[in-house]
Coordinates of C-alpha atoms in Angstrom, one line a residue:
G2 CA 210.0 50.0 -34.6
T3 CA 208.4 47.6 -32.2
Y4 CA 211.3 47.4 -29.6
F5 CA 214.2 49.6 -28.8
P6 CA 216.8 48.4 -26.2
P7 CA 218.1 50.6 -23.4
E8 CA 221.4 51.1 -25.4
D9 CA 222.6 50.2 -28.9
R10 CA 222.7 46.4 -29.2
H11 CA 222.8 43.8 -32.0
G12 CA 222.3 46.4 -34.7
R13 CA 219.3 48.1 -33.0
I14 CA 219.5 51.7 -32.0
G15 CA 219.1 52.3 -28.2
F16 CA 216.0 54.3 -27.2
P17 CA 217.8 57.1 -25.3
R18 CA 220.0 57.7 -28.4
L19 CA 216.9 57.6 -30.7
L20 CA 215.3 60.3 -28.5
T21 CA 218.4 62.4 -28.7
L22 CA 218.5 62.1 -32.5
L23 CA 214.9 63.0 -32.8
S24 CA 215.3 66.0 -30.5
E25 CA 218.3 67.3 -32.6
A26 CA 216.4 66.8 -35.9
Y27 CA 213.4 68.7 -34.5
R28 CA 215.6 71.6 -33.6
N29 CA 218.0 71.7 -36.6
E30 CA 215.9 70.4 -39.5
H31 CA 212.4 71.5 -38.5
G32 CA 211.3 72.4 -42.0
K33 CA 212.4 69.1 -43.5
I34 CA 210.6 67.2 -40.8
L35 CA 207.3 69.1 -41.5
E36 CA 207.8 68.4 -45.2
N37 CA 208.4 64.7 -44.6
A38 CA 205.4 64.5 -42.3
A39 CA 203.1 66.0 -44.9
Q40 CA 204.3 63.5 -47.5
V41 CA 203.7 60.6 -45.2
Q42 CA 200.3 61.9 -44.3
Q43 CA 199.4 62.3 -48.0
A44 CA 200.7 58.8 -48.8
L45 CA 198.6 57.3 -46.0
H46 CA 195.6 59.2 -47.2
D47 CA 196.1 58.1 -50.8
R48 CA 196.6 54.5 -49.8
W49 CA 193.3 54.2 -48.1
T50 CA 191.2 56.3 -50.5
S51 CA 192.4 54.7 -53.7
E52 CA 189.8 53.4 -56.2
S53 CA 188.7 49.8 -55.9
S54 CA 190.2 47.4 -58.4
S55 CA 188.0 46.5 -61.3
E56 CA 189.8 43.2 -61.9
S57 CA 187.9 40.0 -61.5
F58 CA 189.0 37.7 -58.7
S59 CA 190.4 34.2 -59.4
D60 CA 192.1 31.4 -57.6
S61 CA 195.4 32.5 -59.1
M62 CA 195.6 35.1 -56.3
I63 CA 195.3 32.4 -53.7
D64 CA 197.6 30.1 -55.6
E65 CA 200.3 32.8 -55.4
V66 CA 200.0 33.3 -51.7
L67 CA 199.9 29.5 -51.1
E68 CA 203.2 29.0 -52.9
Q69 CA 204.7 31.9 -50.9
I70 CA 203.6 30.3 -47.6
L71 CA 204.9 26.9 -48.6
A72 CA 208.2 28.3 -49.8
E73 CA 208.7 29.9 -46.4
L74 CA 207.9 26.7 -44.5
D75 CA 210.7 25.4 -42.4
T76 CA 210.6 21.8 -43.6
K77 CA 212.5 20.5 -40.6
Y78 CA 210.9 22.2 -37.6
G79 CA 207.7 23.7 -39.1
G80 CA 206.6 27.3 -38.9
F81 CA 207.3 30.0 -41.5
G82 CA 210.5 32.0 -41.8
G83 CA 213.4 31.8 -39.4
A84 CA 214.1 32.7 -35.8
P85 CA 212.6 34.3 -33.9
K86 CA 209.5 32.2 -34.8
F87 CA 206.0 33.5 -34.2
P88 CA 202.8 31.5 -34.6
H89 CA 201.0 32.4 -37.9
S90 CA 197.6 31.2 -37.0
S91 CA 195.9 32.9 -39.9
S92 CA 198.2 31.1 -42.3
I93 CA 197.3 27.8 -40.7
E94 CA 193.6 28.5 -41.1
L95 CA 194.1 29.3 -44.7
L96 CA 196.1 26.1 -45.3
L97 CA 193.4 24.0 -43.6
A98 CA 190.7 25.6 -45.7
L99 CA 192.7 25.0 -48.9
F100 CA 193.5 21.5 -48.0
D101 CA 189.8 20.8 -47.4
S102 CA 189.0 22.1 -50.9
R103 CA 192.0 20.8 -52.8
S104 CA 193.2 17.7 -50.9
E105 CA 196.9 18.3 -51.6
S106 CA 198.9 16.4 -49.0
R107 CA 201.7 19.0 -49.0
I108 CA 199.3 21.6 -47.7
L109 CA 198.2 19.4 -44.7
D110 CA 201.8 18.3 -44.2
A111 CA 202.8 22.0 -43.6
V112 CA 200.0 22.3 -41.0
T113 CA 200.7 19.1 -39.1
L114 CA 204.5 19.5 -39.1
T115 CA 204.1 23.0 -37.6
L116 CA 201.5 22.3 -35.0
R117 CA 203.2 19.0 -33.8
T118 CA 206.6 20.6 -33.5
M119 CA 205.2 23.6 -31.7
A120 CA 203.3 21.3 -29.3
R121 CA 206.6 19.4 -28.6
G122 CA 208.6 22.6 -28.0
G123 CA 209.2 24.9 -25.1
V124 CA 207.0 27.5 -26.7
Y125 CA 204.2 25.3 -25.4
D126 CA 203.9 25.0 -21.7
Q127 CA 204.4 21.3 -21.2
L128 CA 203.1 21.3 -17.7
G129 CA 200.4 24.0 -17.5
G130 CA 199.1 24.1 -21.1
G131 CA 198.9 27.1 -23.3
F132 CA 201.4 28.8 -25.6
H133 CA 204.0 31.4 -24.9
R134 CA 204.4 34.4 -27.1
Y135 CA 207.0 33.2 -29.6
S136 CA 210.2 31.1 -29.9
T137 CA 213.6 32.7 -29.9
D138 CA 215.1 29.8 -31.9
E139 CA 214.0 28.0 -35.0
R140 CA 213.3 24.7 -33.1
W141 CA 210.4 26.2 -31.0
I142 CA 212.4 25.4 -27.8
V143 CA 213.3 28.6 -26.0
P144 CA 210.4 30.9 -25.8
H145 CA 209.7 34.4 -24.8
F146 CA 207.6 33.3 -21.8
E147 CA 204.8 35.8 -21.8
K148 CA 201.4 34.2 -22.6
M149 CA 198.9 36.3 -24.5
L150 CA 195.2 35.7 -24.9
Y151 CA 195.4 36.9 -28.5
D152 CA 197.9 34.1 -29.3
N153 CA 196.1 31.3 -27.5
A154 CA 192.6 32.1 -29.0
P155 CA 193.6 31.5 -32.7
L156 CA 196.0 28.7 -31.8
L157 CA 193.1 26.9 -30.0
M158 CA 191.1 27.3 -33.2
N159 CA 194.0 25.9 -35.2
Y160 CA 194.4 22.8 -33.1
I161 CA 190.6 22.1 -33.0
H162 CA 190.4 22.3 -36.8
A163 CA 193.6 20.2 -37.2
Y164 CA 192.0 17.6 -35.0
Q165 CA 188.9 17.6 -37.1
A166 CA 190.9 17.4 -40.4
T167 CA 193.2 14.6 -39.2
G168 CA 191.6 12.8 -36.2
D169 CA 195.1 13.0 -34.6
E170 CA 194.6 12.8 -30.8
V171 CA 197.7 15.0 -30.2
F172 CA 195.8 18.0 -31.5
R173 CA 192.8 17.2 -29.3
T174 CA 195.0 16.9 -26.3
V175 CA 196.7 20.2 -26.9
S176 CA 193.3 21.9 -27.5
L177 CA 192.0 20.7 -24.2
D178 CA 195.2 21.7 -22.4
I179 CA 194.9 25.2 -23.8
I180 CA 191.4 25.3 -22.3
R181 CA 192.7 23.9 -19.0
Y182 CA 195.2 26.8 -18.8
L183 CA 192.6 29.4 -19.6
D184 CA 190.2 27.9 -17.0
S185 CA 192.9 27.9 -14.3
T186 CA 194.7 31.1 -15.0
L187 CA 193.4 33.4 -17.7
S188 CA 189.7 33.7 -17.0
D189 CA 187.2 35.1 -14.5
R190 CA 185.3 32.0 -13.6
N191 CA 182.6 33.8 -11.5
N192 CA 181.7 36.7 -13.8
G193 CA 182.8 35.5 -17.3
G194 CA 185.6 37.1 -19.3
F195 CA 189.1 36.2 -20.4
Y196 CA 192.1 38.0 -19.0
A197 CA 194.6 39.7 -21.3
S198 CA 198.0 38.0 -20.5
Q199 CA 200.4 36.5 -18.1
D200 CA 203.8 37.9 -17.6
A201 CA 207.0 36.2 -18.7
D202 CA 208.8 36.8 -15.4
V203 CA 208.3 37.6 -11.7
A204 CA 210.9 40.3 -11.2
P205 CA 213.3 42.6 -13.2
G206 CA 216.2 40.6 -14.6
D207 CA 214.3 37.3 -14.3
D208 CA 213.7 35.3 -17.5
G209 CA 211.2 32.5 -17.2
S210 CA 212.3 31.1 -13.9
Y211 CA 208.8 30.0 -13.1
Y212 CA 208.8 27.7 -16.1
T213 CA 212.4 26.4 -16.2
W214 CA 214.0 23.6 -14.2
S215 CA 217.5 22.7 -13.1
L216 CA 218.5 19.1 -12.8
A217 CA 218.7 19.5 -9.0
Q218 CA 215.2 20.9 -8.8
A219 CA 213.7 18.0 -10.7
N220 CA 215.7 15.4 -8.7
E221 CA 214.5 16.9 -5.5
I222 CA 210.8 16.1 -6.1
L223 CA 210.9 13.0 -8.3
D224 CA 211.6 9.4 -7.4
P225 CA 214.5 7.7 -9.3
L226 CA 212.3 5.9 -11.9
E227 CA 210.3 9.1 -12.6
M228 CA 213.5 11.1 -12.9
Q229 CA 214.9 8.6 -15.4
A230 CA 211.9 8.9 -17.6
I231 CA 211.3 12.6 -17.4
Q232 CA 215.0 13.4 -17.9
L233 CA 215.0 11.6 -21.2
H234 CA 211.5 13.0 -22.2
F235 CA 212.2 16.6 -21.3
D236 CA 216.0 16.6 -21.9
I237 CA 216.8 17.8 -18.4
Y238 CA 220.6 17.9 -17.7
E239 CA 223.2 20.0 -16.0
Q240 CA 223.6 22.2 -19.0
G241 CA 220.2 23.8 -20.0
E242 CA 219.0 26.2 -22.6
M243 CA 218.9 29.5 -20.7
H244 CA 221.8 31.7 -21.6
H245 CA 221.6 33.9 -18.5
D246 CA 221.5 30.8 -16.2
P247 CA 222.9 27.7 -18.0
A248 CA 221.7 25.3 -15.3
Q249 CA 218.1 26.1 -16.2
N250 CA 216.3 23.8 -18.6
V251 CA 213.3 24.7 -20.8
L252 CA 210.9 21.8 -20.8
Y253 CA 210.3 20.4 -24.3
A254 CA 209.4 16.9 -25.5
A255 CA 212.8 15.8 -26.8
K256 CA 211.8 12.1 -26.9
S257 CA 208.4 10.5 -27.1
S258 CA 207.1 8.0 -24.6
D259 CA 207.9 5.0 -26.9
E260 CA 211.5 6.3 -27.5
V261 CA 211.9 6.6 -23.7
A262 CA 210.5 3.1 -23.2
S263 CA 213.0 1.7 -25.7
L264 CA 215.9 3.4 -24.0
L265 CA 214.8 2.3 -20.5
H266 CA 213.9 -1.2 -21.7
R267 CA 210.4 -0.9 -20.1
P268 CA 206.9 -1.3 -21.4
E269 CA 205.5 1.9 -23.0
H270 CA 202.4 2.0 -20.8
E271 CA 204.7 1.9 -17.7
V272 CA 206.7 4.8 -19.0
Q273 CA 203.6 6.8 -19.8
H274 CA 202.5 6.3 -16.2
L275 CA 205.9 7.4 -14.9
L276 CA 205.8 10.5 -17.2
E277 CA 202.3 11.5 -16.1
S278 CA 203.2 11.0 -12.4
A279 CA 206.3 13.1 -12.8
K280 CA 204.5 15.9 -14.6
R281 CA 201.8 16.1 -11.9
K282 CA 204.5 16.4 -9.2
M283 CA 206.4 19.0 -11.2
Q284 CA 203.2 21.0 -11.8
R285 CA 202.3 21.0 -8.0
A286 CA 205.9 22.0 -7.2
R287 CA 205.8 24.8 -9.8
E288 CA 202.5 26.2 -8.3
L289 CA 204.4 26.8 -5.0
R290 CA 206.8 29.2 -6.9
K291 CA 206.1 32.9 -7.2
T292 CA 203.7 33.1 -10.1
P293 CA 204.1 35.6 -13.0
M294 CA 201.5 38.4 -12.8
V295 CA 198.2 38.1 -14.7
D296 CA 196.9 41.2 -16.4
R297 CA 193.2 41.0 -15.6
T298 CA 192.1 43.6 -18.1
I299 CA 189.1 42.4 -20.2
Y300 CA 189.6 43.6 -23.8
A301 CA 186.6 43.2 -26.1
N302 CA 188.4 42.2 -29.2
W303 CA 190.6 39.5 -27.6
N304 CA 187.6 38.2 -25.7
G305 CA 185.6 38.0 -28.9
M306 CA 188.3 35.8 -30.4
M307 CA 188.4 33.4 -27.5
I308 CA 184.6 33.2 -27.3
C309 CA 184.6 32.0 -30.9
S310 CA 187.3 29.4 -30.0
F311 CA 185.4 28.2 -26.9
L312 CA 182.2 27.8 -28.9
E313 CA 184.2 25.9 -31.6
A314 CA 185.5 23.6 -28.9
Y315 CA 182.0 23.1 -27.7
K316 CA 180.8 22.1 -31.1
V317 CA 183.6 19.5 -31.5
F318 CA 184.1 18.2 -27.9
G319 CA 180.5 18.6 -26.7
Q320 CA 181.5 20.0 -23.3
V321 CA 178.5 22.1 -22.2
A322 CA 180.7 24.1 -19.7
L323 CA 182.5 25.6 -22.7
L324 CA 179.3 26.9 -24.2
Q325 CA 178.1 28.2 -20.8
F326 CA 181.3 30.1 -20.1
A327 CA 181.5 31.5 -23.6
L328 CA 178.0 32.9 -23.4
K329 CA 178.5 34.3 -19.9
T330 CA 181.6 36.1 -21.3
L331 CA 179.8 37.4 -24.3
N332 CA 176.9 38.7 -22.2
R333 CA 179.3 40.4 -19.9
I334 CA 181.0 42.2 -22.8
L335 CA 177.6 43.3 -24.2
I336 CA 176.6 44.8 -20.9
E337 CA 179.9 46.3 -19.7
H338 CA 181.4 47.3 -23.1
S339 CA 178.4 48.9 -24.8
N340 CA 178.2 52.7 -25.2
N341 CA 175.4 55.0 -26.3
N342 CA 176.5 54.9 -29.9
G343 CA 175.6 51.3 -30.2
I344 CA 179.2 50.1 -30.5
I345 CA 181.6 48.2 -28.3
T346 CA 184.3 49.9 -26.2
H347 CA 187.8 48.3 -26.0
R348 CA 187.7 48.1 -22.2
S349 CA 184.7 48.4 -19.9
S350 CA 182.9 51.6 -20.9
S351 CA 183.3 52.8 -17.3
L352 CA 187.1 52.9 -17.9
G353 CA 187.0 54.9 -21.1
P354 CA 185.2 55.5 -24.4
E355 CA 187.9 54.2 -26.7
C356 CA 186.7 51.8 -29.3
F357 CA 188.4 50.1 -32.2
L358 CA 187.4 48.3 -35.4
E359 CA 188.7 45.0 -34.0
D360 CA 186.2 45.3 -31.0
Q361 CA 183.2 45.5 -33.3
I362 CA 184.3 42.8 -35.7
E363 CA 185.4 40.2 -33.2
I364 CA 182.3 40.7 -31.0
A365 CA 180.0 40.5 -34.1
N366 CA 181.8 37.3 -35.0
A367 CA 181.3 36.0 -31.5
L368 CA 177.6 36.9 -31.7
L369 CA 177.2 34.9 -34.9
A370 CA 179.0 31.9 -33.3
A371 CA 176.6 32.2 -30.3
F372 CA 173.6 32.2 -32.6
E373 CA 174.9 29.1 -34.4
T374 CA 175.4 27.1 -31.2
T375 CA 172.2 28.2 -29.4
S376 CA 169.7 29.1 -32.2
D377 CA 168.8 32.2 -30.2
S378 CA 167.8 34.8 -32.7
R379 CA 168.7 37.6 -30.4
Y380 CA 172.4 37.0 -31.0
V381 CA 172.1 37.3 -34.8
A382 CA 169.9 40.4 -34.3
S383 CA 172.6 41.9 -32.1
A384 CA 175.3 41.1 -34.7
D385 CA 173.2 42.7 -37.4
S386 CA 172.8 45.9 -35.3
L387 CA 176.5 46.0 -34.4
M388 CA 177.7 45.5 -38.0
R389 CA 175.3 48.2 -39.3
Q390 CA 176.8 50.6 -36.7
A391 CA 180.3 49.5 -37.7
I392 CA 179.6 50.4 -41.3
E393 CA 178.1 53.7 -40.2
Q394 CA 180.9 54.7 -37.9
F395 CA 184.0 52.9 -39.2
G396 CA 183.1 52.1 -42.8
D397 CA 184.4 53.8 -46.0
R398 CA 181.2 53.6 -48.1
V399 CA 182.9 55.2 -51.1
H400 CA 186.0 53.0 -51.4
G401 CA 185.2 50.0 -49.2
G402 CA 186.8 48.7 -46.1
F403 CA 186.8 50.0 -42.5
F404 CA 189.0 52.5 -40.7
D405 CA 190.6 51.5 -37.4
I406 CA 188.9 54.1 -35.3
P407 CA 185.8 56.3 -35.8
E408 CA 186.5 59.8 -37.0
R409 CA 185.5 61.5 -33.8
Q410 CA 188.3 59.6 -32.0
R411 CA 191.1 60.7 -34.2
A412 CA 193.8 63.1 -33.0
G413 CA 195.7 65.7 -34.9
G414 CA 198.7 65.5 -37.3
L415 CA 199.4 62.0 -38.7
L416 CA 197.0 60.5 -36.2
A417 CA 194.2 62.4 -38.0
V418 CA 194.6 60.0 -40.9
G419 CA 192.7 56.8 -40.4
T420 CA 194.2 53.5 -41.4
K421 CA 192.5 50.3 -42.5
P422 CA 194.0 47.3 -40.8
I423 CA 194.4 44.5 -43.3
Q424 CA 197.7 42.9 -42.3
D425 CA 197.8 39.8 -40.0
S426 CA 200.2 41.2 -37.4
P427 CA 200.0 39.6 -34.9
V428 CA 196.3 38.7 -35.1
A429 CA 194.2 38.5 -38.2
G430 CA 193.7 41.8 -40.0
A431 CA 190.4 43.3 -38.8
N432 CA 189.2 44.2 -42.3
S433 CA 189.8 40.6 -43.5
T434 CA 187.8 39.2 -40.6
A435 CA 185.2 41.8 -41.3
I436 CA 184.7 40.5 -44.8
L437 CA 184.2 37.0 -43.4
V438 CA 181.6 38.3 -40.9
L439 CA 179.8 40.3 -43.6
N440 CA 179.4 37.3 -45.8
K441 CA 178.2 35.1 -43.0
L442 CA 175.8 37.8 -41.8
S443 CA 174.4 38.1 -45.3
T444 CA 173.8 34.3 -45.4
L445 CA 172.0 34.3 -42.0
T446 CA 169.9 37.5 -42.5
G447 CA 169.4 37.5 -46.3
K448 CA 170.5 41.1 -46.4
T449 CA 172.4 41.6 -49.7
F450 CA 174.0 44.9 -48.8
Y451 CA 176.4 43.0 -46.5
T452 CA 177.6 41.0 -49.5
E453 CA 177.9 44.1 -51.6
F454 CA 180.0 45.9 -48.9
A455 CA 182.2 42.7 -48.6
D456 CA 182.7 42.7 -52.4
K457 CA 183.6 46.3 -52.4
S458 CA 186.1 45.8 -49.6
L459 CA 187.7 42.8 -51.3
R460 CA 188.3 44.9 -54.4
H461 CA 189.6 47.8 -52.4
F462 CA 192.3 45.8 -50.7
S463 CA 193.2 43.5 -53.5
A464 CA 196.1 45.6 -54.7
N465 CA 197.4 46.5 -51.2
V466 CA 197.7 42.9 -50.1
K467 CA 199.9 41.7 -53.0
S468 CA 203.1 42.6 -51.1
L469 CA 202.1 41.1 -47.8
G470 CA 202.4 37.4 -48.6
R471 CA 201.5 35.2 -45.6
F472 CA 200.7 38.3 -43.6
A473 CA 197.5 38.6 -45.7
S474 CA 196.4 35.0 -45.1
Q475 CA 193.1 36.0 -43.5
F476 CA 192.3 38.2 -46.6
H477 CA 193.0 35.3 -48.9
L478 CA 190.8 33.1 -46.7
A479 CA 188.0 35.6 -47.1
L480 CA 188.7 35.6 -50.9
H481 CA 188.6 31.8 -50.9
E482 CA 185.2 31.8 -49.3
Y483 CA 184.0 34.5 -51.7
L484 CA 185.1 32.4 -54.7
H485 CA 183.9 29.1 -53.1
P486 CA 181.0 29.9 -50.8
P487 CA 180.9 27.4 -47.9
P488 CA 177.6 25.6 -47.3
H489 CA 174.8 26.9 -45.0
V490 CA 173.1 24.1 -43.1
A491 CA 169.5 24.7 -42.2
I492 CA 167.9 22.4 -39.6
I493 CA 164.1 22.8 -39.7
A494 CA 162.6 21.2 -36.6
T495 CA 160.3 22.0 -33.8
R496 CA 162.1 23.1 -30.6
G497 CA 162.7 20.2 -28.3
S498 CA 162.5 17.6 -31.0
T499 CA 165.0 14.8 -30.3
E500 CA 165.5 14.1 -34.0
G501 CA 166.0 17.8 -34.7
E502 CA 168.5 18.2 -31.8
R503 CA 170.5 15.2 -33.1
L504 CA 170.6 16.7 -36.6
F505 CA 171.7 20.1 -35.2
A506 CA 174.5 18.5 -33.1
T507 CA 175.7 16.6 -36.2
A508 CA 175.7 19.8 -38.3
L509 CA 177.7 21.7 -35.6
R510 CA 180.2 18.8 -35.2
T511 CA 180.8 18.1 -38.9
Y512 CA 184.0 19.6 -40.3
R513 CA 183.7 21.9 -43.3
P514 CA 185.7 25.2 -43.1
G515 CA 183.6 28.3 -43.2
K516 CA 180.2 26.5 -43.0
S517 CA 177.3 28.2 -41.1
V518 CA 174.5 26.4 -39.2
A519 CA 171.1 27.6 -38.1
N520 CA 168.2 25.8 -36.4
Y521 CA 164.8 27.0 -37.7
D522 CA 161.3 26.5 -36.2
P523 CA 158.9 25.4 -39.0
E524 CA 156.2 27.5 -37.3
T525 CA 158.1 30.7 -38.0
R526 CA 158.5 30.3 -41.7
E527 CA 159.4 34.0 -42.2
S528 CA 162.8 33.3 -40.5
L529 CA 163.8 30.7 -43.0
P530 CA 166.3 31.4 -45.7
A531 CA 164.6 32.7 -48.9
I532 CA 165.4 29.6 -50.9
L533 CA 163.4 27.5 -48.3
K534 CA 160.8 30.0 -47.2
N535 CA 159.0 30.0 -50.5
S536 CA 159.3 26.3 -51.2
G537 CA 155.8 25.5 -49.9
K538 CA 157.1 22.4 -48.1
P539 CA 155.1 21.5 -44.9
Y540 CA 158.2 20.4 -42.9
A541 CA 156.2 17.7 -41.1
R542 CA 159.3 16.1 -39.6
P543 CA 162.8 17.3 -38.7
V544 CA 164.8 17.8 -41.8
A545 CA 168.2 19.3 -42.8
Y546 CA 169.0 21.2 -46.0
V547 CA 172.6 22.0 -47.0
C548 CA 172.6 25.0 -49.3
S549 CA 175.0 27.4 -51.0
Q550 CA 173.9 30.6 -52.7
F551 CA 170.9 29.7 -54.8
S552 CA 170.8 25.9 -54.6
C553 CA 170.3 23.2 -52.0
A554 CA 171.0 19.5 -51.8
P555 CA 168.1 17.2 -51.4
P556 CA 166.6 17.0 -47.9
V557 CA 168.3 14.7 -45.4
Y558 CA 166.8 13.1 -42.3
D559 CA 169.6 11.2 -40.6
D560 CA 173.0 11.9 -39.2
A561 CA 175.2 9.9 -41.6
A562 CA 173.5 11.4 -44.7
L563 CA 173.8 14.9 -43.2
M564 CA 177.5 14.5 -42.4
S565 CA 178.2 13.2 -45.9
T566 CA 176.2 16.0 -47.5
I567 CA 178.0 18.8 -45.5
Q568 CA 181.4 17.4 -46.4
N569 CA 180.6 16.9 -50.1
F570 CA 178.1 19.5 -51.2
G571 CA 179.4 22.1 -53.7
R572 CA 182.6 20.3 -54.4
T573 CA 183.8 20.7 -58.0

């Protein structure tokens, strides 16, 4: 169970009664409990030490999951499944990758419907930016108001990629608003680092009062024209959406600016001005309220996720401040979260030695993203070292995959049995992300044992994920990239070359899910990918090669040709 109420409620057993039942069972059925525990322990052991599948992979596995995801789509409000509705960011990333390779409109429609409806809903903070934890209803209106770093990191990635795939300015605006929230509330601007979360409430018994508004509260700070516009836009009336206090309204975009303009018989640009003015006033007034507490813990894995999202935002939006803060955060993690075993601790190593698979994988992924955006080979060298340590200390070299914690960290009893996280719940399964990292690291370093371990891991988990459906989306994204390797873009140019920097920026900015980019100096031929290292070409001027596995497209020298080649190379 993930939550037990104080007393029996809505079909859930209350925690005090659960403890009483457990205590009675321990006293009266002790032998049976030990027998059951042994069976569970054996089942866990058998699950993670089973032989790898010998079946060959095919797109049919991905087809099956795609149809499951689309069958669970709420075709009216977006999202997957019913209330309560959680973001399923890994499913969105899988759908975006599949749309890119298959061009099926129904796939992109599922993405855009979900992301647009979420952005209009109360699950999205309409004033401050950023997403709340989940929606209690199917319309994305009434959220659980807590804001988590681990939700906003993959959602930021979703909205950036949706903007790239569609060009829809709504997705760009939401992306920048998530960043605005992180900058203002959930980050250490001086030292680098992203904070863990912000509470939903300010006191026991409170439920989102910082975020909700009564009609009287809005009337108090807005002039009549602003109030007319914002009332229609945010659906602010005497009867709100909060059950514990019906006068409180959750802010959600009930009507668009053009709909409000039509109802008020005013030009849309005038209504947009009124809405923006009203939002600014409401935001300033909200900042005077008692603010929900921010948990300022710096967790390595969640920071790794957000570093990747900030670097992705830098690639697309070109804001150097995003690059600078992401690198500052990464360097802080590498300094404060490193231990003597060459791996990353969950919190600052001064707070404890605990380390988890997610910490290694997400920081390795962030290191590769930092290498791509800076061309600093120290980042890829650090990722290489970290992943070798991860295989050594977390990896199952016999069967494939990684355990959640190193053996020395395991306790007794059931906790002595390591598990291999593969399910996307709530963030992407660590083993699935590990496979993506292994394959990218193999591309960038030329070390084939990374590919071999990724292949073994894919086969090891292939049977276990069949029952997980959309909760194995990240695994199927890794499988998709295994079956259809994304391109690697090699820019070969002397450092400081204007032409080379322009090609590099184009390569970073161009959308192609899963692609990798590296900037190579022709004077250090040994660092080039093997397929280019031995070509004998002099590389007299800046040039870009788009490659995949053992073949490359013809060299390109200008931005338009490079963009086209990235988008089209390797298509079948």
